[in-house]
Coordinates of C-alpha atoms and ligand atoms in Angstrom, one line a residue:
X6 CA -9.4 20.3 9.3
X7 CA -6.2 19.5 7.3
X8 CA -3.2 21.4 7.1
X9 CA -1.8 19.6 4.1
X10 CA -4.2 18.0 1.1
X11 CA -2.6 15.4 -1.6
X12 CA -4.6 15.2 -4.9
X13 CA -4.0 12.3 -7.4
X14 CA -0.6 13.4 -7.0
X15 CA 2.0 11.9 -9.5
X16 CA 5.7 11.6 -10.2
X17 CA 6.9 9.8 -13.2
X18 CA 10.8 9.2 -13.3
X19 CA 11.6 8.3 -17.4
X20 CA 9.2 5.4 -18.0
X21 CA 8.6 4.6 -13.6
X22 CA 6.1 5.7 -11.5
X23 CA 7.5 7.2 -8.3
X24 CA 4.0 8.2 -7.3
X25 CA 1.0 6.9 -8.4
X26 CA -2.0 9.1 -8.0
X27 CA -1.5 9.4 -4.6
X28 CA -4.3 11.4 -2.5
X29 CA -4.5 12.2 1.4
X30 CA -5.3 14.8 4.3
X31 CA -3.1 15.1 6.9
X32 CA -5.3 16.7 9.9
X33 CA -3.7 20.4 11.7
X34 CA -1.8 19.6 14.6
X35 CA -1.5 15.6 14.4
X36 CA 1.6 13.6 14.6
X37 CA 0.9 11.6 11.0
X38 CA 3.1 8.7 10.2
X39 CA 4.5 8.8 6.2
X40 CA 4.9 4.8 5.9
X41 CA 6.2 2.3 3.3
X42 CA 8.9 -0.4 2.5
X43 CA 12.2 0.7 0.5
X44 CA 11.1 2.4 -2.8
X45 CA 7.7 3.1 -2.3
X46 CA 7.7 6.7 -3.2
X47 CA 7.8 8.4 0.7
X48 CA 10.7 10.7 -0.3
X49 CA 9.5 11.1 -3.7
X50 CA 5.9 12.5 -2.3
X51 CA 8.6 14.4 0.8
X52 CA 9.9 16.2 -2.7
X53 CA 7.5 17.3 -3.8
X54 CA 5.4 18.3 -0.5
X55 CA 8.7 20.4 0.0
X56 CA 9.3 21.9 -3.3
X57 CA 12.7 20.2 -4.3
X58 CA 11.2 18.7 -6.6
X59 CA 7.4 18.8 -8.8
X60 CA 4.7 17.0 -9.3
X61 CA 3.5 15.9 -13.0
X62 CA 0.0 15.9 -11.7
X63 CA -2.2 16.9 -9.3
X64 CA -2.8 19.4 -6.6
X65 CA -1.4 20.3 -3.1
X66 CA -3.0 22.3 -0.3
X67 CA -1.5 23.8 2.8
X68 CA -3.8 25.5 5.1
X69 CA -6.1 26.2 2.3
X70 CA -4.0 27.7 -0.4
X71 CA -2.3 26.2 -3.4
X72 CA 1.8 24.9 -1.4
X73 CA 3.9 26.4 -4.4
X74 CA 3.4 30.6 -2.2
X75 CA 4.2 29.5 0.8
X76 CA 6.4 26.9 1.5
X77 CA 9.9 27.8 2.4
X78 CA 8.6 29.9 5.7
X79 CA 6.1 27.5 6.4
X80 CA 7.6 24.0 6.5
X81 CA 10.7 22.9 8.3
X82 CA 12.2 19.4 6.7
X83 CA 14.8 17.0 8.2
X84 CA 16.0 15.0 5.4
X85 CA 17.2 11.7 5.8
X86 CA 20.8 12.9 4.0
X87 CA 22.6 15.4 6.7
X88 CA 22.4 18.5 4.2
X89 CA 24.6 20.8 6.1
X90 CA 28.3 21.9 4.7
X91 CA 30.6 20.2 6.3
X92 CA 33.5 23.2 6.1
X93 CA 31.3 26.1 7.6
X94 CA 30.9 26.6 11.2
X95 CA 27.7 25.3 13.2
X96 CA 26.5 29.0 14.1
X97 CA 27.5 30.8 10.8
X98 CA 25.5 28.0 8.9
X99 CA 22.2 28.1 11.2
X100 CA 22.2 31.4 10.7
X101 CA 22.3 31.5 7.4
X102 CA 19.6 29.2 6.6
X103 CA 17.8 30.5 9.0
X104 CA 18.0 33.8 6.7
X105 CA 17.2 31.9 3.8
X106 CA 13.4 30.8 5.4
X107 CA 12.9 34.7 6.0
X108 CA 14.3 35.6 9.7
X109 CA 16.0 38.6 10.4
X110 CA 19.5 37.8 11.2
X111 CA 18.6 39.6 15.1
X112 CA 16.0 36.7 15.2
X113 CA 18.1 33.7 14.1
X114 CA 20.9 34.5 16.1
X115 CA 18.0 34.8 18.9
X116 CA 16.3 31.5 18.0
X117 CA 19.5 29.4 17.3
X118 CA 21.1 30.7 20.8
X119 CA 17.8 29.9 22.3
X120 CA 17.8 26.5 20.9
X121 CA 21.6 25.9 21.6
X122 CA 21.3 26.4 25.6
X123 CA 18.3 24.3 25.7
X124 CA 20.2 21.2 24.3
X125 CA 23.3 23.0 26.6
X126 CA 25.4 23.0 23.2
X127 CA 26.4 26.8 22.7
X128 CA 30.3 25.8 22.7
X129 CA 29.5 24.5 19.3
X130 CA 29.0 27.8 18.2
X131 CA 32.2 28.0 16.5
X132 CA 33.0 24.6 15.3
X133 CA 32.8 23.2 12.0
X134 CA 30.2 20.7 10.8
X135 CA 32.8 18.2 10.1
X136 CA 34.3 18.3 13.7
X137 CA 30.9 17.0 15.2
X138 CA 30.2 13.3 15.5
X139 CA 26.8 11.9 13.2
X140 CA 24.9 12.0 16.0
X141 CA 26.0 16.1 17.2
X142 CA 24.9 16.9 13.1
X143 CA 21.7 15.5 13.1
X144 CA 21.0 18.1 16.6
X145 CA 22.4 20.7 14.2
X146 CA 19.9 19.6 11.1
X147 CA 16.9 19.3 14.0
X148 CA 17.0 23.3 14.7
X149 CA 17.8 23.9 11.4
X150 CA 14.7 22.4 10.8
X151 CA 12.6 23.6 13.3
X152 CA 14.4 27.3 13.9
X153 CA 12.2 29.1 11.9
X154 CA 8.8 27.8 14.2
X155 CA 6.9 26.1 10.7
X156 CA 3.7 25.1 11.2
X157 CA 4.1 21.6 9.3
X158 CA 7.3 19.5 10.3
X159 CA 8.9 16.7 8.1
X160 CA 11.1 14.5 9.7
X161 CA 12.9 11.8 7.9
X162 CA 14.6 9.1 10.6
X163 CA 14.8 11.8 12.7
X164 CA 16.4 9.8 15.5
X165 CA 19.0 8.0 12.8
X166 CA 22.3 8.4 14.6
X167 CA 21.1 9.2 17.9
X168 CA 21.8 7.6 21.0
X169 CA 18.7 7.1 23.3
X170 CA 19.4 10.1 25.9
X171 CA 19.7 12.2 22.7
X172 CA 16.4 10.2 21.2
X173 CA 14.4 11.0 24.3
X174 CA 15.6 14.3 24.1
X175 CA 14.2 15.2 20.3
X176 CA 11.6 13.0 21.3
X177 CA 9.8 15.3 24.0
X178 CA 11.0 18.3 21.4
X179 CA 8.8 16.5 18.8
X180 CA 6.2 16.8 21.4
X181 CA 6.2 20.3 22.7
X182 CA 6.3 21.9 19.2
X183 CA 3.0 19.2 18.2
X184 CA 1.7 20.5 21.6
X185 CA 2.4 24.6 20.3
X186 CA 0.4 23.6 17.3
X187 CA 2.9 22.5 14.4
X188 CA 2.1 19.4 12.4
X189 CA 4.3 16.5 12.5
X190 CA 5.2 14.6 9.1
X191 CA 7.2 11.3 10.2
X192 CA 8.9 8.9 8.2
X193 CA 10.6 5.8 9.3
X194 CA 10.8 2.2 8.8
X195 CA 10.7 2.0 12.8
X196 CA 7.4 0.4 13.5
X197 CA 7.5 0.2 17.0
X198 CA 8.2 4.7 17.3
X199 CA 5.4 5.0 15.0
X200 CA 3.1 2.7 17.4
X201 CA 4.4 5.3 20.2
X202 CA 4.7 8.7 18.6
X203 CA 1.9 8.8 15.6
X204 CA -2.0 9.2 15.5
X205 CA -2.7 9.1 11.8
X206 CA -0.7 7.0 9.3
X207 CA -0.9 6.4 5.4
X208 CA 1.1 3.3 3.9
X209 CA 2.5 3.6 0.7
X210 CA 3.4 1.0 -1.6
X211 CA 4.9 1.0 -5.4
X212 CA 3.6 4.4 -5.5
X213 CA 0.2 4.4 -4.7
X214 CA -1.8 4.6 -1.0
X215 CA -2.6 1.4 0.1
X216 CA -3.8 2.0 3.8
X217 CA -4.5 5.7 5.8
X218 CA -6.4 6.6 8.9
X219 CA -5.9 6.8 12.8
X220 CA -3.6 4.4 13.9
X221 CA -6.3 3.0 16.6
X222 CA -8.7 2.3 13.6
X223 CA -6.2 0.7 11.3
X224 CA -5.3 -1.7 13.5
X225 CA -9.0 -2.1 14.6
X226 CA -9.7 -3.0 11.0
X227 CA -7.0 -5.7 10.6
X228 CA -7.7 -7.6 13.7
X229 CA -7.6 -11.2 13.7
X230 CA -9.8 -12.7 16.0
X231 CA -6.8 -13.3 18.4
X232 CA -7.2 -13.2 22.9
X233 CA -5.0 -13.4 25.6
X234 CA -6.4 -15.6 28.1
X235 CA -4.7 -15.4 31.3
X236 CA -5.6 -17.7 34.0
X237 CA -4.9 -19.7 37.1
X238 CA -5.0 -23.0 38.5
X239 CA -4.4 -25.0 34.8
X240 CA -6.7 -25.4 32.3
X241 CA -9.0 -28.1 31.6
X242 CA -8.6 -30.4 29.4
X243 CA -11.1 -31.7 26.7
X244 CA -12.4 -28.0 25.8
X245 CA -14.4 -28.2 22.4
X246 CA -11.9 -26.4 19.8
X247 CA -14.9 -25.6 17.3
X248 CA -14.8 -21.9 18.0
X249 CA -11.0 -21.2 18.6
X250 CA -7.4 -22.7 17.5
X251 CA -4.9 -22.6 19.9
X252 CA -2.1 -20.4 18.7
X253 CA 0.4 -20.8 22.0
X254 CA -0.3 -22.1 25.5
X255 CA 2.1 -21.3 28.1
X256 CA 1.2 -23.0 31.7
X257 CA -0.8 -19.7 33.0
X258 CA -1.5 -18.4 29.8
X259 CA -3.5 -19.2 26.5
X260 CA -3.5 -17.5 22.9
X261 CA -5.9 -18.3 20.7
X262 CA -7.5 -17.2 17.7
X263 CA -11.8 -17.4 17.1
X264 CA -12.3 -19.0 14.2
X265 CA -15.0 -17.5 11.5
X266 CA -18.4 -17.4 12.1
X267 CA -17.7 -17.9 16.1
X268 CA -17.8 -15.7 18.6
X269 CA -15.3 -15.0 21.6
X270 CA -18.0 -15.3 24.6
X271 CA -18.8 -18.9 23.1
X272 CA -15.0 -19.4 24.7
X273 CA -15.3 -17.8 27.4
X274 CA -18.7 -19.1 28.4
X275 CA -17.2 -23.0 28.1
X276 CA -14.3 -21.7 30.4
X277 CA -16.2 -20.6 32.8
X278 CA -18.9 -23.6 33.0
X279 CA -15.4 -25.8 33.5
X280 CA -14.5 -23.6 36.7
X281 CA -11.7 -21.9 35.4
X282 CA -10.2 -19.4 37.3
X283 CA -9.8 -16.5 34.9
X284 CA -7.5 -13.7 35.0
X285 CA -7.7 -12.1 32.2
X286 CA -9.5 -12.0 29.1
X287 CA -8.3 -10.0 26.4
X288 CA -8.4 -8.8 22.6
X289 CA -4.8 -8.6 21.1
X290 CA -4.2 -6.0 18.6
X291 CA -1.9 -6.6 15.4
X292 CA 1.3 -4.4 15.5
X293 CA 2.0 -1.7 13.1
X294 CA 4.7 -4.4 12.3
X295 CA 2.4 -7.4 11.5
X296 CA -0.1 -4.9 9.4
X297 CA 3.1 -3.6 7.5
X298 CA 4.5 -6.7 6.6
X299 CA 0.8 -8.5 5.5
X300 CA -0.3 -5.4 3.3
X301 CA 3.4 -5.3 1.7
X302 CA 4.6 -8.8 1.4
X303 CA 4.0 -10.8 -2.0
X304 CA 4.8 -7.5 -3.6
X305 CA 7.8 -8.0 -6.3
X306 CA 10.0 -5.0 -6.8
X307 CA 11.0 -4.0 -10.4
Ligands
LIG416 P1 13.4 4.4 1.0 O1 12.5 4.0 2.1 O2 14.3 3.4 0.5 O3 14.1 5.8 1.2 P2 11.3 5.8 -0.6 O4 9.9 5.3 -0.3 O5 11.7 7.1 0.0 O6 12.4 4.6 -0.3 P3 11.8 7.0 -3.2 O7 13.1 7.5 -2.9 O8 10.7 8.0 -3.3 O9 11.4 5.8 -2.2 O10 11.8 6.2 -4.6 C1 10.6 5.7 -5.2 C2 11.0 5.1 -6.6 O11 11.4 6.2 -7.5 C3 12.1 4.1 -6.5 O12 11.9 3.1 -7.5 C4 13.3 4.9 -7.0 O13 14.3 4.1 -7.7 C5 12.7 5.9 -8.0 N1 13.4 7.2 -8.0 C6 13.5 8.1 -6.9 N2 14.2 9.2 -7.3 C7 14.6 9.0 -8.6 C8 15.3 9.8 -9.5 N3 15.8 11.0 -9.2 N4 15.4 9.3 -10.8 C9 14.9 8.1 -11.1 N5 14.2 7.3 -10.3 C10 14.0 7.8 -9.0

């Protein structure tokens, strides 16, 4: 079930193509990675998914409807740009967007002090924006973001600024609210967080979808043939390199990648006729890293 359908969506600035017929699901209740290098249309498509902005083309469904009814309540975004006014005081201003996505003014003072003694910050109350440090504002843009409970989150670099206690803390934040059932929408150029925090990813590239699925599959589908071979004792010398090259060979460990048509038993069968005294024998995995940088690179940028 998805809580957020992209249909040959399209966004045309004068004569370039922000978005290029762009289509997706992004299933209820996952943690889904919004990926691509500088340019490729991620805040573009974020614009439009929120409203700030419309499509030229194409269709978008949230939980079954057509977006344009039901967004404001419904979807809390972190941009990358702080958006808050730097002269108005941190309670004031959460209340008042908080009123703008439909709660009462009882209920965001409620949900704002609720928020502000679980991250132990209600002396802020009463302080301007400008008076906090980067990494105090983006805590401030989180619960304006997530204040109003929306089912479907957007976070742009939501740790941008943040210094790892406050990281971990969001973090396990980003978690609970996945765990009460909202949808996570993350966008970063931080591979290794997506590895950690996403399930689903699509990649983006010059506008169009160039990759999508479970992380566990994607990276399943752009294996290389590469093993770990841990062992001890030294290895023998003279093994026959028809089925393998040897990518790096450290004195209790071998990397090595099967070459086509080969299989890895055909290895590991040779290594074990010679006596070896094997460890470990296992499959390595491309990074989110490696996969990003081989389905982008080669690409020229107008
Ligand atoms: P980054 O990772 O650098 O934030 P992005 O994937 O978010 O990049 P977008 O900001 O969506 O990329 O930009 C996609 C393309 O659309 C870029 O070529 C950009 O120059 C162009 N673009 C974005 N907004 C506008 C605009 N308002 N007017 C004209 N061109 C725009």
């Amino acid at each position: 079930m998805s809580i957020l359908s992209l249909r040959n969506v399209q966004k045309r600035y004068h004569n370039h193509i922000a978005v290029n017929n762009v289509s997706f699901d992004i299933p209820e209740g996952s943690i889904f990675g919004l990926l691509g290098p500088n340019g490729a249309g991620k805040t573009s498509l974020i614009r439009i998914i929120t409203g700030i902005t419309g499509a030229d083309s194409g269709e978008i469904i949230f939980d079954g409807q057509n977006i344009n009814n039901i967004r404001a309540a419904q979807i809390g975004y972190l941009p990358e740009e702080r958006g808050l006014y730097k002269k108005m005081k941190v309670g004031e201003q959460l209340v008042y967007l908080a009123r703008l996505k439909g709660l009462s003014k009882r209920d965001a003072k409620k949900t704002i002090d609720h928020w502000f003694e679980k991250f132990e910050i209600t002396e802020w109350w009463n302080k301007k924006v400008q008076e906090l440090s980067k990494g105090m504002q983006q805590k401030i843009q989180f619960v304006a973001t997530v204040m109003h409970d929306p089912k479907l989150l957007i976070l742009d670099e939501p740790f941008s600024g943040l210094d790892p206690i406050n990281t971990n803390l969001i973090k396990s934040e980003i978690y609970e609210l996945n765990q009460k059932g909202a949808t996570i929408v993350f966008s970063t150029h931080r591979m290794e967080q997506v590895e950690e925090i996403c399930e689903h990813i699509v990649l983006i590239n010059q506008g169009q979808k160039i990759l999508e699925g479970k992380v566990d599959d994607v990276k399943n589908e752009h294996k290389e043939n590469k093993f770990k071979i841990g062992f001890k004792g030294g290895m023998p010398s003279g093994l026959t390199k028809d089925s393998f090259t040897v990518i790096s060979d450290d004195h209790d460990e071998l990397i090595i990648q099967i070459k086509p048509g080969h299989k890895p038993n055909e290895l590991l069968g040779e290594l074990m006729q010679k006596g070896v005294n094997i460890q470990s024998y296992n499959e390595i995995l491309p990074s989110l890293n490696e996969i990003f940088i081989n389905q982008v690179k080669g690409v020229s940028y107008e």
